[in-house]
Coordinates of C-alpha atoms in Angstrom, one line a residue:
X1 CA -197.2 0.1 -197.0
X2 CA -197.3 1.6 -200.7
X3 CA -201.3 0.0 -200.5
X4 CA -202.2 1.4 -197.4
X5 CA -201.0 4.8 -198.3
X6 CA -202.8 4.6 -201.5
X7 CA -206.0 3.7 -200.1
X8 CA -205.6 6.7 -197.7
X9 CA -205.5 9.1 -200.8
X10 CA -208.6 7.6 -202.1
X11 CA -210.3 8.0 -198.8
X12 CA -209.5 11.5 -199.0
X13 CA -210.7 11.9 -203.0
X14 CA -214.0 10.0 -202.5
X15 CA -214.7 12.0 -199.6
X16 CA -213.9 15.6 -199.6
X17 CA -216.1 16.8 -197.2
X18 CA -215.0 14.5 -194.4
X19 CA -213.3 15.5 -191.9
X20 CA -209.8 15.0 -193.1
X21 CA -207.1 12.4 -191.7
X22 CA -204.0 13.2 -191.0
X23 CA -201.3 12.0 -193.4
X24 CA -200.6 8.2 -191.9
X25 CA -196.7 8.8 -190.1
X26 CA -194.3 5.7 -190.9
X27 CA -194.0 3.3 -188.5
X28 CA -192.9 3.6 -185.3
X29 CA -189.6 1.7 -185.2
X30 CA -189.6 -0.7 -182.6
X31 CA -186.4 0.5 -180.8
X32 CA -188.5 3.7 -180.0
X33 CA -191.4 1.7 -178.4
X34 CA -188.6 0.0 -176.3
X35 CA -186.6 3.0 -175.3
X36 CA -189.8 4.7 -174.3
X37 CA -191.1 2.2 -171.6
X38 CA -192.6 4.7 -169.9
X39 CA -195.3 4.1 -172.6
X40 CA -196.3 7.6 -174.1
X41 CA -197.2 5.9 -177.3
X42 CA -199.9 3.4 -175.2
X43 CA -202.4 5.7 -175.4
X44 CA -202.5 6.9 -178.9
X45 CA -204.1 3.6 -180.4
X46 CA -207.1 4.1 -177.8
X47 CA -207.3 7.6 -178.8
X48 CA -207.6 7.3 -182.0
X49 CA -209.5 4.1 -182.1
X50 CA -212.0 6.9 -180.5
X51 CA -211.5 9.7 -183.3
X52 CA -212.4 6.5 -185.8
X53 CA -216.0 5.9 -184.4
X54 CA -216.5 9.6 -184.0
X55 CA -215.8 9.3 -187.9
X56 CA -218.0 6.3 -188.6
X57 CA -221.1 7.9 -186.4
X58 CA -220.9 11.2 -187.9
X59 CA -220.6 9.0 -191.5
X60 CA -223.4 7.0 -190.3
X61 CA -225.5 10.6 -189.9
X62 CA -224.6 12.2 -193.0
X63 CA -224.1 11.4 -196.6
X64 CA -220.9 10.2 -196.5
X65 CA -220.9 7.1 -199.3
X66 CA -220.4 3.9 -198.5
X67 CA -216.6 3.3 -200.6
X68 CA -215.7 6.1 -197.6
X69 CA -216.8 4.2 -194.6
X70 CA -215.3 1.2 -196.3
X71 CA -212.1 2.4 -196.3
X72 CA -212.4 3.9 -193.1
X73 CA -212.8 0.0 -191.7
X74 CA -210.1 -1.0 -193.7
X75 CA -208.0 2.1 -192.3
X76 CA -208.7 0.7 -189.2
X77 CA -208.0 -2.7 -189.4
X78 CA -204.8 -1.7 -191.0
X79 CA -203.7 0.8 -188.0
X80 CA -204.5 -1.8 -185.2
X81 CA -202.2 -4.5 -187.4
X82 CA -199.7 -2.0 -187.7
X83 CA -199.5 -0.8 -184.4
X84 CA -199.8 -4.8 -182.9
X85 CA -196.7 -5.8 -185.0
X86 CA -194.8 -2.6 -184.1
X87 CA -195.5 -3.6 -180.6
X88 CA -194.7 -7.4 -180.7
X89 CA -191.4 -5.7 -182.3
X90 CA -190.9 -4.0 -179.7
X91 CA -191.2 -6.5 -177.0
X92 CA -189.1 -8.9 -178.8
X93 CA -186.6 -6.5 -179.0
X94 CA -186.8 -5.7 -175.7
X95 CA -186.8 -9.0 -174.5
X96 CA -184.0 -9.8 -177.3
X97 CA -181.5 -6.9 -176.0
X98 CA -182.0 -8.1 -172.5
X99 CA -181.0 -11.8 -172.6
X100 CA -178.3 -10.3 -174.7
X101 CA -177.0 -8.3 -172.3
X102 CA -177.5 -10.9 -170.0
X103 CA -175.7 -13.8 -171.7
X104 CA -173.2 -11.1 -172.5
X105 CA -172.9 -10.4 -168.6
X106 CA -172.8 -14.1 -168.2
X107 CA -170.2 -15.5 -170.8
X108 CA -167.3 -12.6 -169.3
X109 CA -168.3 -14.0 -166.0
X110 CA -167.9 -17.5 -166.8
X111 CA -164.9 -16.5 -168.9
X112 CA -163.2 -15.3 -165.5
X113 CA -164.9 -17.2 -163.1
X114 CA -165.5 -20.8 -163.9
X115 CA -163.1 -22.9 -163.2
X116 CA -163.8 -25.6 -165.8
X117 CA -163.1 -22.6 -168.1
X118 CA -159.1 -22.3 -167.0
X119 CA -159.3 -26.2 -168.2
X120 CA -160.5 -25.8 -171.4
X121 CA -158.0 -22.9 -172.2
X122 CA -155.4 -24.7 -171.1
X123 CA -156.6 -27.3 -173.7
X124 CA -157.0 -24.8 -176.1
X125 CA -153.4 -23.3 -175.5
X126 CA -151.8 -27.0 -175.7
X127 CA -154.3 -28.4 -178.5
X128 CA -155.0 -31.6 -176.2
X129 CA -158.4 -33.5 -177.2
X130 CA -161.0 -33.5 -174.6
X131 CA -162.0 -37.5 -175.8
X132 CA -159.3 -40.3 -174.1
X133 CA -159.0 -41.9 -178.0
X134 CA -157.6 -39.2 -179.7
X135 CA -154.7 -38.1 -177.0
X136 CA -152.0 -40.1 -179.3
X137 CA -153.1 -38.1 -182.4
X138 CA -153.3 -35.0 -180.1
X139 CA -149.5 -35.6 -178.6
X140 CA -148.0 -36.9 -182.0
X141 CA -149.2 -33.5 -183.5
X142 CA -147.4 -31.8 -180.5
X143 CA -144.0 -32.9 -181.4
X144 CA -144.1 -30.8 -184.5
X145 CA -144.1 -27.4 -182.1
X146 CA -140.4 -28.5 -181.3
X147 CA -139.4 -26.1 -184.2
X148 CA -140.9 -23.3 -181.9
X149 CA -138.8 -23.4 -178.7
X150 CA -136.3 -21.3 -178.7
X151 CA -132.6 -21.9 -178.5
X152 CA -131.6 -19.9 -175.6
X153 CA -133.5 -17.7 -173.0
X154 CA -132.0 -14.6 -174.3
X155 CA -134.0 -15.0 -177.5
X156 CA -137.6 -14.4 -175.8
X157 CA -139.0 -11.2 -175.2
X158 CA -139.1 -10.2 -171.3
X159 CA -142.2 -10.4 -169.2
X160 CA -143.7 -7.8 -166.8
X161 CA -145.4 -8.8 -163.8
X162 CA -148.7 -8.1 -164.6
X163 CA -148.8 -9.9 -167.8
X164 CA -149.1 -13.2 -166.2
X165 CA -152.3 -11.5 -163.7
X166 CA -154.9 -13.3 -163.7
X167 CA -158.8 -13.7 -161.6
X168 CA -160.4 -17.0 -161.2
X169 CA -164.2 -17.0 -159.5
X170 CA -165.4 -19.9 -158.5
X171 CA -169.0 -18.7 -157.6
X172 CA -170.0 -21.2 -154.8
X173 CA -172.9 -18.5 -153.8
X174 CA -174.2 -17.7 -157.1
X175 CA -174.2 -21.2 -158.7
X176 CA -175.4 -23.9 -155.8
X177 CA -175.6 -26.9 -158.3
X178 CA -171.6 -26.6 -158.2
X179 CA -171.8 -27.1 -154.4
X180 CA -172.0 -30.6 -154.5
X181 CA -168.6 -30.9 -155.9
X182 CA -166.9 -28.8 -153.4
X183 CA -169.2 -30.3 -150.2
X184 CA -168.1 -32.2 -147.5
X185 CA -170.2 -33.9 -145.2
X186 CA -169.0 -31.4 -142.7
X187 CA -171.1 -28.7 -144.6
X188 CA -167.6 -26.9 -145.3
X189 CA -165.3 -26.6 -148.6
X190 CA -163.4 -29.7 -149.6
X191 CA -159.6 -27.9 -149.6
X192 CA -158.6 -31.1 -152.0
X193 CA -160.4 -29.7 -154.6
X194 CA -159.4 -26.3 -154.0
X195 CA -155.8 -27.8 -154.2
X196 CA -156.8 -29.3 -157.6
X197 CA -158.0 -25.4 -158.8
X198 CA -155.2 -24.0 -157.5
X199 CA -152.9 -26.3 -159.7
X200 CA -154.9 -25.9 -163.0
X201 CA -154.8 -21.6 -162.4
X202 CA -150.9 -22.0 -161.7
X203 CA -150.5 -23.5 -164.6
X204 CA -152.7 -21.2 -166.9
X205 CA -150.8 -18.3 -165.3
X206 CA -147.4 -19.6 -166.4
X207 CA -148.5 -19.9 -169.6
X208 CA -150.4 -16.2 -170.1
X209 CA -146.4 -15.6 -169.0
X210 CA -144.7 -17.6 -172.2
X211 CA -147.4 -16.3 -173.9
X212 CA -146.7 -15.9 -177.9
X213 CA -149.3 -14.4 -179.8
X214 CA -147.6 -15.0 -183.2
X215 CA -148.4 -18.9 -182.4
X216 CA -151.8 -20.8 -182.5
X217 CA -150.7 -23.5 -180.1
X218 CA -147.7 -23.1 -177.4
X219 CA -144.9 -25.3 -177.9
X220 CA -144.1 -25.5 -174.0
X221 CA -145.4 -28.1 -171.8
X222 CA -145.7 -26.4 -168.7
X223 CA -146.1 -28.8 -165.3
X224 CA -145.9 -28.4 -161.5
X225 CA -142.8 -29.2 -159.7
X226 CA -143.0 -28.2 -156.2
X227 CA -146.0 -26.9 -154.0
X228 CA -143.5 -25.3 -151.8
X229 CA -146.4 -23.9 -149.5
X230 CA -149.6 -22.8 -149.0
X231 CA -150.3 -21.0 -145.7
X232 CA -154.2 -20.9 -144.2
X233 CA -155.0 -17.4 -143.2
X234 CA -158.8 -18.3 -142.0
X235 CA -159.4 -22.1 -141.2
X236 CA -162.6 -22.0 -142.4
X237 CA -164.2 -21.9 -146.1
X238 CA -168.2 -21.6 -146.3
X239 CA -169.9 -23.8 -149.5
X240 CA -172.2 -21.2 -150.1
X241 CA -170.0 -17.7 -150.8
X242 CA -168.1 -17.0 -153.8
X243 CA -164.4 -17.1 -153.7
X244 CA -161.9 -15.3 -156.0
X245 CA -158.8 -17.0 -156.9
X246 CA -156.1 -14.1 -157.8
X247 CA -152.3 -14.6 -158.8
X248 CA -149.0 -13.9 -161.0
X249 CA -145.8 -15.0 -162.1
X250 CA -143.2 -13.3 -158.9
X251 CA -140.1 -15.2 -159.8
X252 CA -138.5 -16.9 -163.0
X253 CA -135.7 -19.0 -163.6
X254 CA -133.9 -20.1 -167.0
X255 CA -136.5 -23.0 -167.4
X256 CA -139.0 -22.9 -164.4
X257 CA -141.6 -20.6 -163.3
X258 CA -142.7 -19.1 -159.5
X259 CA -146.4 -18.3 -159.5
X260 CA -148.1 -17.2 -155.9
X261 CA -151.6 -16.9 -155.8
X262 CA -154.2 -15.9 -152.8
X263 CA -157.5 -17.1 -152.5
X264 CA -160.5 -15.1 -150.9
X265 CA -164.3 -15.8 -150.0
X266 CA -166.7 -13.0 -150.2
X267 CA -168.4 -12.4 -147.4
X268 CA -170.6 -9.6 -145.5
X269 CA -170.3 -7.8 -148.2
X270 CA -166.0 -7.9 -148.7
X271 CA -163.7 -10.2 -150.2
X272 CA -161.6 -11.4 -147.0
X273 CA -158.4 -13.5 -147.4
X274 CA -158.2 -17.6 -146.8
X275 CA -155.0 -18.4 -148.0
X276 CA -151.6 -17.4 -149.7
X277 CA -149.9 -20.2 -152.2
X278 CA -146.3 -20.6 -154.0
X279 CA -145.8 -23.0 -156.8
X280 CA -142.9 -23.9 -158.8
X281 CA -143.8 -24.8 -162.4
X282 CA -141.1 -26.2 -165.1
X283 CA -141.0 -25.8 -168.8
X284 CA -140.2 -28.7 -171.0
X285 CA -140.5 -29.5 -174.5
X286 CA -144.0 -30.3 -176.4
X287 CA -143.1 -33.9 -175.5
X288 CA -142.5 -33.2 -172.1
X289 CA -138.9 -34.9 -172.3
X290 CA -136.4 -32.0 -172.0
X291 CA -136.1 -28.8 -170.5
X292 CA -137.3 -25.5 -172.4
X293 CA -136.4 -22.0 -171.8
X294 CA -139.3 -19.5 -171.0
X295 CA -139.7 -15.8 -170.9
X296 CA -137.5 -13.8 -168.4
X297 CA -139.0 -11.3 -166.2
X298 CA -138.6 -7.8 -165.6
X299 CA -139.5 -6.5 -162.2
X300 CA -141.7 -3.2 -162.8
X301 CA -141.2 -0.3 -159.4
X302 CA -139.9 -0.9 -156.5
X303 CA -142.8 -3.5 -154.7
X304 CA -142.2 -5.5 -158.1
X305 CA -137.8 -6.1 -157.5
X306 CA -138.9 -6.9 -154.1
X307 CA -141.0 -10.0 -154.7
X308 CA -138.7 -10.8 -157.6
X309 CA -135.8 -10.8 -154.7
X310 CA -137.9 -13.0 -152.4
X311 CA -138.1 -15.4 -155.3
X312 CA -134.4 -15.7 -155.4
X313 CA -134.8 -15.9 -151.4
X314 CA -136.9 -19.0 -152.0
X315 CA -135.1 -20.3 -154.6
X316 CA -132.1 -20.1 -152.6
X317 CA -134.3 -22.0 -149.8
X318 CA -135.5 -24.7 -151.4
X319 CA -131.7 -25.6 -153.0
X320 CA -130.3 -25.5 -149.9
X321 CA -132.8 -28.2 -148.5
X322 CA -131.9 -30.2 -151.4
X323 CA -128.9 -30.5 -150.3
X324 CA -129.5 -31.1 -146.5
X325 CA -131.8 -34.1 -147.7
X326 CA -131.0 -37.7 -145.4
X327 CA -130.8 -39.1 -148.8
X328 CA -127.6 -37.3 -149.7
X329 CA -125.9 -36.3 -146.8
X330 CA -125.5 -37.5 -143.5
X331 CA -127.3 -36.5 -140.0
X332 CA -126.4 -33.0 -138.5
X333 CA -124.9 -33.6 -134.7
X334 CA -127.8 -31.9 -133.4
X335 CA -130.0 -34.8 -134.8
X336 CA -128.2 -37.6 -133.9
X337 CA -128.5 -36.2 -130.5
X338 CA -132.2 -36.1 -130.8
X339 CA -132.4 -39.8 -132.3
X340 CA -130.3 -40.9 -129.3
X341 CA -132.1 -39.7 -126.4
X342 CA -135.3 -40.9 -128.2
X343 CA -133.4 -44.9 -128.3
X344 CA -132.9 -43.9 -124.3
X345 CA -136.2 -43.1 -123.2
X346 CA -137.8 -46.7 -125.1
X347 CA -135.2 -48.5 -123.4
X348 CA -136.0 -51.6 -121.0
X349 CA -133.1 -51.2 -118.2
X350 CA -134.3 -54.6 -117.3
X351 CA -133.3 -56.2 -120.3
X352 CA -131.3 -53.4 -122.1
X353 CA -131.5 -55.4 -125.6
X354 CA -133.4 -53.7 -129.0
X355 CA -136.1 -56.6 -128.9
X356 CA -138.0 -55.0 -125.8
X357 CA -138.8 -51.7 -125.9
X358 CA -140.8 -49.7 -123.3
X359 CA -143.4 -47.2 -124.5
X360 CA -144.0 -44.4 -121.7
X361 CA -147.7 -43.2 -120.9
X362 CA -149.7 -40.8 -123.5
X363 CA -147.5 -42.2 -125.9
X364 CA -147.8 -43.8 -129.4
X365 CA -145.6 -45.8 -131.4
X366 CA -144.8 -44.3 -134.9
X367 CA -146.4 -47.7 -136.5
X368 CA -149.4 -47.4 -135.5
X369 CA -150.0 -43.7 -136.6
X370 CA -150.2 -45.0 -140.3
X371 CA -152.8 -44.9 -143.1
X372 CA -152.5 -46.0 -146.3
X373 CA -154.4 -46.2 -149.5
X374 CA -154.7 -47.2 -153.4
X375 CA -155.8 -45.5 -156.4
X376 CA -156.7 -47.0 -159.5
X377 CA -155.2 -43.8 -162.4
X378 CA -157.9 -44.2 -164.8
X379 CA -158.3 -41.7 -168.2
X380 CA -160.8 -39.4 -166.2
X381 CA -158.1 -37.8 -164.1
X382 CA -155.5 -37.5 -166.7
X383 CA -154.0 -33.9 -167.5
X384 CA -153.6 -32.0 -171.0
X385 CA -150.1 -33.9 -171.0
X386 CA -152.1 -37.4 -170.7
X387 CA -150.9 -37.9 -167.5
X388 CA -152.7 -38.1 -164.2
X389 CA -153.6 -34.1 -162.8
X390 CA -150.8 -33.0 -160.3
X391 CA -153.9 -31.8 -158.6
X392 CA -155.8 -35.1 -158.4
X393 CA -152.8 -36.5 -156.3
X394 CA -152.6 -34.1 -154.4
X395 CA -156.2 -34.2 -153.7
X396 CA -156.3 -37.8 -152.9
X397 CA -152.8 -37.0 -150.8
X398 CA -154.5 -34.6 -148.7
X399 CA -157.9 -36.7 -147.9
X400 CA -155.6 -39.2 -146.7
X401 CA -153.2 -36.7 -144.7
X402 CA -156.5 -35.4 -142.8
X403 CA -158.2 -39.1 -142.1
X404 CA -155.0 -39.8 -140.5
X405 CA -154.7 -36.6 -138.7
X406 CA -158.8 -37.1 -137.5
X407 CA -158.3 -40.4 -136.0
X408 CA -154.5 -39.5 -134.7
X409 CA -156.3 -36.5 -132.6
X410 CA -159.8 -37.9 -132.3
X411 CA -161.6 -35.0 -133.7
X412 CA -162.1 -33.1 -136.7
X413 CA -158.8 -31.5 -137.7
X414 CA -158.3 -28.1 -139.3
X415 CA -155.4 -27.2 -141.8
X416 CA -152.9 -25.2 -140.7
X417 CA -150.3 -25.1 -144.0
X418 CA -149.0 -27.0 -146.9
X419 CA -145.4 -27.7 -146.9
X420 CA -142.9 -29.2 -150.4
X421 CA -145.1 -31.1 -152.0
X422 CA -142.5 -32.1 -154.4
X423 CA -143.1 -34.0 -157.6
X424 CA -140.3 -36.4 -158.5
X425 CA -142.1 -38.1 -161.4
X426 CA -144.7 -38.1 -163.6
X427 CA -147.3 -41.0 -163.2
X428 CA -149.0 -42.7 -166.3
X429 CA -152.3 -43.6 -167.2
X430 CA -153.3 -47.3 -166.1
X431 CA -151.1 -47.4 -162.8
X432 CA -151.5 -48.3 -159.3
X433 CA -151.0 -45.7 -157.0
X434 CA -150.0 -46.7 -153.7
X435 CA -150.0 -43.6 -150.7
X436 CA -148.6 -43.8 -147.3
X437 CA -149.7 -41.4 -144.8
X438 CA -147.7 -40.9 -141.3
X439 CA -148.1 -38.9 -138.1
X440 CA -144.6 -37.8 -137.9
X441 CA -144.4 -35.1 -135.1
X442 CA -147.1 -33.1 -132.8
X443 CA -146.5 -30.1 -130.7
X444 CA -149.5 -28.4 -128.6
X445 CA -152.6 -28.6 -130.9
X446 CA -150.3 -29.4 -133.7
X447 CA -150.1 -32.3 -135.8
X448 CA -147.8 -33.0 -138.9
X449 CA -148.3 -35.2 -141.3
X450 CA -146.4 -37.2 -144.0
X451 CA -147.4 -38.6 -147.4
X452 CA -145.8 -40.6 -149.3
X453 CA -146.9 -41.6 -152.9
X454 CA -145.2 -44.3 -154.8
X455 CA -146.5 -46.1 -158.5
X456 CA -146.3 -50.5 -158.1
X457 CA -146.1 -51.8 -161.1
X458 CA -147.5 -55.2 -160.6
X459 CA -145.5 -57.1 -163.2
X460 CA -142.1 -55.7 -162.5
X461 CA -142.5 -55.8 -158.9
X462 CA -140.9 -51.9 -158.6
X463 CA -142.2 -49.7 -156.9
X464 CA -141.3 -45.7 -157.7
X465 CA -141.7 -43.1 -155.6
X466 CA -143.6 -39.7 -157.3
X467 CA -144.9 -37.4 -154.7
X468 CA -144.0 -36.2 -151.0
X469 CA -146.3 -34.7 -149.0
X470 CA -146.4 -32.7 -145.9
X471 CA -149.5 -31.3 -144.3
X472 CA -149.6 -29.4 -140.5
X473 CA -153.2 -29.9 -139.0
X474 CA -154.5 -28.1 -135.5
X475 CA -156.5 -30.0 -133.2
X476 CA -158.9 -29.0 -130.8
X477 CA -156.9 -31.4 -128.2
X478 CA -153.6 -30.7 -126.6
X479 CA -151.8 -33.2 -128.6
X480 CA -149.4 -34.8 -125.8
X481 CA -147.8 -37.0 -127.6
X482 CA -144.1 -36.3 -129.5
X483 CA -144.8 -39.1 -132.0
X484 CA -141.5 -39.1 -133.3
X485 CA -140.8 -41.7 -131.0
X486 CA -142.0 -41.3 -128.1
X487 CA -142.8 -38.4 -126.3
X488 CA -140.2 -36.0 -124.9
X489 CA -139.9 -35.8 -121.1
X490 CA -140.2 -32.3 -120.0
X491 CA -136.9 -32.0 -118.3
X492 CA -135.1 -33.4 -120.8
X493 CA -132.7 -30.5 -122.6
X494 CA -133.6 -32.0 -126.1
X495 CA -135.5 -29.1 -127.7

């Protein structure tokens, strides 16, 4: 620049009666090129390209020396390099601010929407390796945290609400490579891996709720213990709209964690409901061994203490069909009752003995409404804990649930809710899985399904049990068959 502008003042000395040029302005910055796309600056290079051969022709008629016109060309050249990179400038900065604002625009995006993303915080939160050979080195460096817990509940600072809020996209519409995860051959949304998303967001939402910003890594291990239900408000879920996952914390106790979350699919233009979920996480220790105490909550207005009291409601629910379980007490009157007058109607009066039974018409025998299946846990479907993902098994549970519901009813089933999926134990790396689906009760168009999930270890011989299932399907049939046994006459007074 310092060379140029010399030159310029030379041209001027050696020449004094030419016509004079205007003192050479300093660049034009490049952000100014940009901001001005509307391009008044285009035309000036032309224009004075033009004033420059005016120059050089009236040189070339006059007596103008030849060390003017020579730095007239070199002016020239000069401008037309200057003006050339100032442009090139320009449209790199143009081009530079835009795929920054768009890679901006994308990383909050995928921040909130992609699912993968709630994974790899929850990695982040827990320090768990993404690689299957360093999860020893990543758990042995977890039991150091067990310093952090605290010792009681009344030590940790309360929890609003809307600390624990968070939005999940899953952008189905806008991304159609991640389709083919979520396909099914029906061209609808598989719900198993929606049940495997809604797992890994209810677990990332307890923990924005323990939350501790004074501490790189959290010292909880934070797992689900009971689906206790997901109703379907609309049966169907189109593969190519985006849906929005959306939940928070509603209930806490001293050690485990309520979380309800709703899932909606954009569509014509609105976000419209699909279905409302409830899941039951505990808190254990970083070695997942013990229970740990977690943050209590504090109920913000009036809406808030409601669904906090409607977490106690459910709370109160779920212990109370704990108790009622066949495993600990005995049957209610009402269902002996039931299981009696079932025995009656599969009874042969010709023979009246237990080794001939009678099935009535449009009926099925319980045994033969059974499917059953076997998974293999390898490393790929492990959680940040090293075990296999509560929402892998519940995948697999619900594929199986919905086979046997599609050749129970002889079409293609819909889901109607998810009831106590509860999760007795955890299951390891390396074992055999062993599920167990049954048909165990239909009503009108509905069926209900059981799955059972046990682990078989194949050189004690034990089997375990781990998960329970229970699905409800709709069919587009009139299902007239009670499969409980048989079904139920219409005049008998067994409701």
């Amino acid at each position: 620049m310092v060379r140029v502008g010399k030159s310029v003042q030379n041209l001027s000395a050696v020449c004094s009666d030419c016509i004079l040029i205007p003192p050479l302005p300093p660049p034009v910055p490049s952000f100014l090129l940009f901001l001005s796309s509307s391009s008044p600056l285009l035309p000036l290079p032309l224009l004075f390209f033009l004033l420059l051969l005016l120059l050089l022709k009236q040189r070339q008629t006059s007596s103008c020396s030849s060390q003017c016109l020579h730095f007239t060309l070199r002016f020239t050249v000069w401008f037309f390099l200057h003006f050339s990179l100032s442009l090139s400038l320009s449209l790199s900065l143009s081009l530079s601010v835009s795929l920054s604002l768009s890679l901006s625009h994308t990383h909050t995006k995928s921040d909130a929407s992609c699912v993968s993303a709630v994974r790899n915080r929850l990695r982040e939160i827990v320090g768990a390796s993404t690689n299957w050979s360093d999860h020893q080195q990543a758990m042995t460096e977890r039991v150091s945290l067990s310093s952090m817990l605290a010792r009681s509940q009344q030590d940790l600072p309360s929890r609003r609400m809307k600390d624990s809020y968070l939005e999940v996209f899953l952008p189905l519409g806008s991304e159609p490579q991640l389709r083919e995860k979520y396909l099914t051959f029906h061209n609808t949304v598989r719900f198993g891996r929606i049940l495997e998303d809604l797992d890994s967001l209810a677990v990332l939402i307890s923990y924005s709720h323990t939350y501790n910003p004074d501490l790189k890594r959290s010292p909880l291990s934070i797992v689900t213990a009971l689906v206790d239900k997901i109703d379907m408000r609309h049966h169907v879920i189109y593969p190519d709209c985006d849906i929005k996952f959306s939940g928070h914390v509603t209930w806490v106790g001293k050690t485990s964690i309520e979380a309800k979350m709703h899932m909606s699919q954009f569509r014509d233009g609105v976000f419209s409901p699909v279905l409302d979920a409830t899941f039951v996480m505990v808190a254990r220790d970083p070695e997942n061994k013990r229970a740990a105490f977690v943050n209590p909550i504090q109920p913000d207005g009036p809406d808030e203490e409601k669904i906090l009291q409607e977490g106690e409601a459910n709370k109160s629910r779920r212990v109370d069909l704990s108790t009622a379980s066949l495993l600990k007490v005995a049957p209610t009157d009402e269902e002996r009752k039931l299981i009696h007058s079932l025995f009656l109607h599969t009874l042969d009066s010709n023979t009246v003995s237990f080794r001939s039974r009678v099935l009535p018409p449009s009926s099925v025998w319980m045994e033969d409404a059974k499917l059953k299946g076997l998974e293999i846990c390898h490393p790929q479907e492990r959680n940040i804990f090293n075990r296999i993902f509560g929402g892998f098994l519940m995948r697999k549970a619900y594929e199986l649930g919905w086979a046997n519901a599609s050749s129970y009813g002889g079409c293609r089933p819909k889901l109607v809710a998810v009831d106590d999926i509860l999760f007795q134990k955890p299951v390891e790396i390396g074992s055999l899985l062993m599920l167990s689906s049954q048909v165990c009760y239909t009503q009108d168009h509905y069926i209900q399904v059981r799955v059972h999930s046990e682990v078989f270890d194949p050189l004690t011989r034990q089997h375990n049990t781990t998960n329970v299932f229970h699905f409800t399907f709709s069919s587009d049939h009139i299902m007239t068959i009670a499969i409980l046994i048989i079904k139920l006459q219409s005049n008998s007074n067994i409701n």
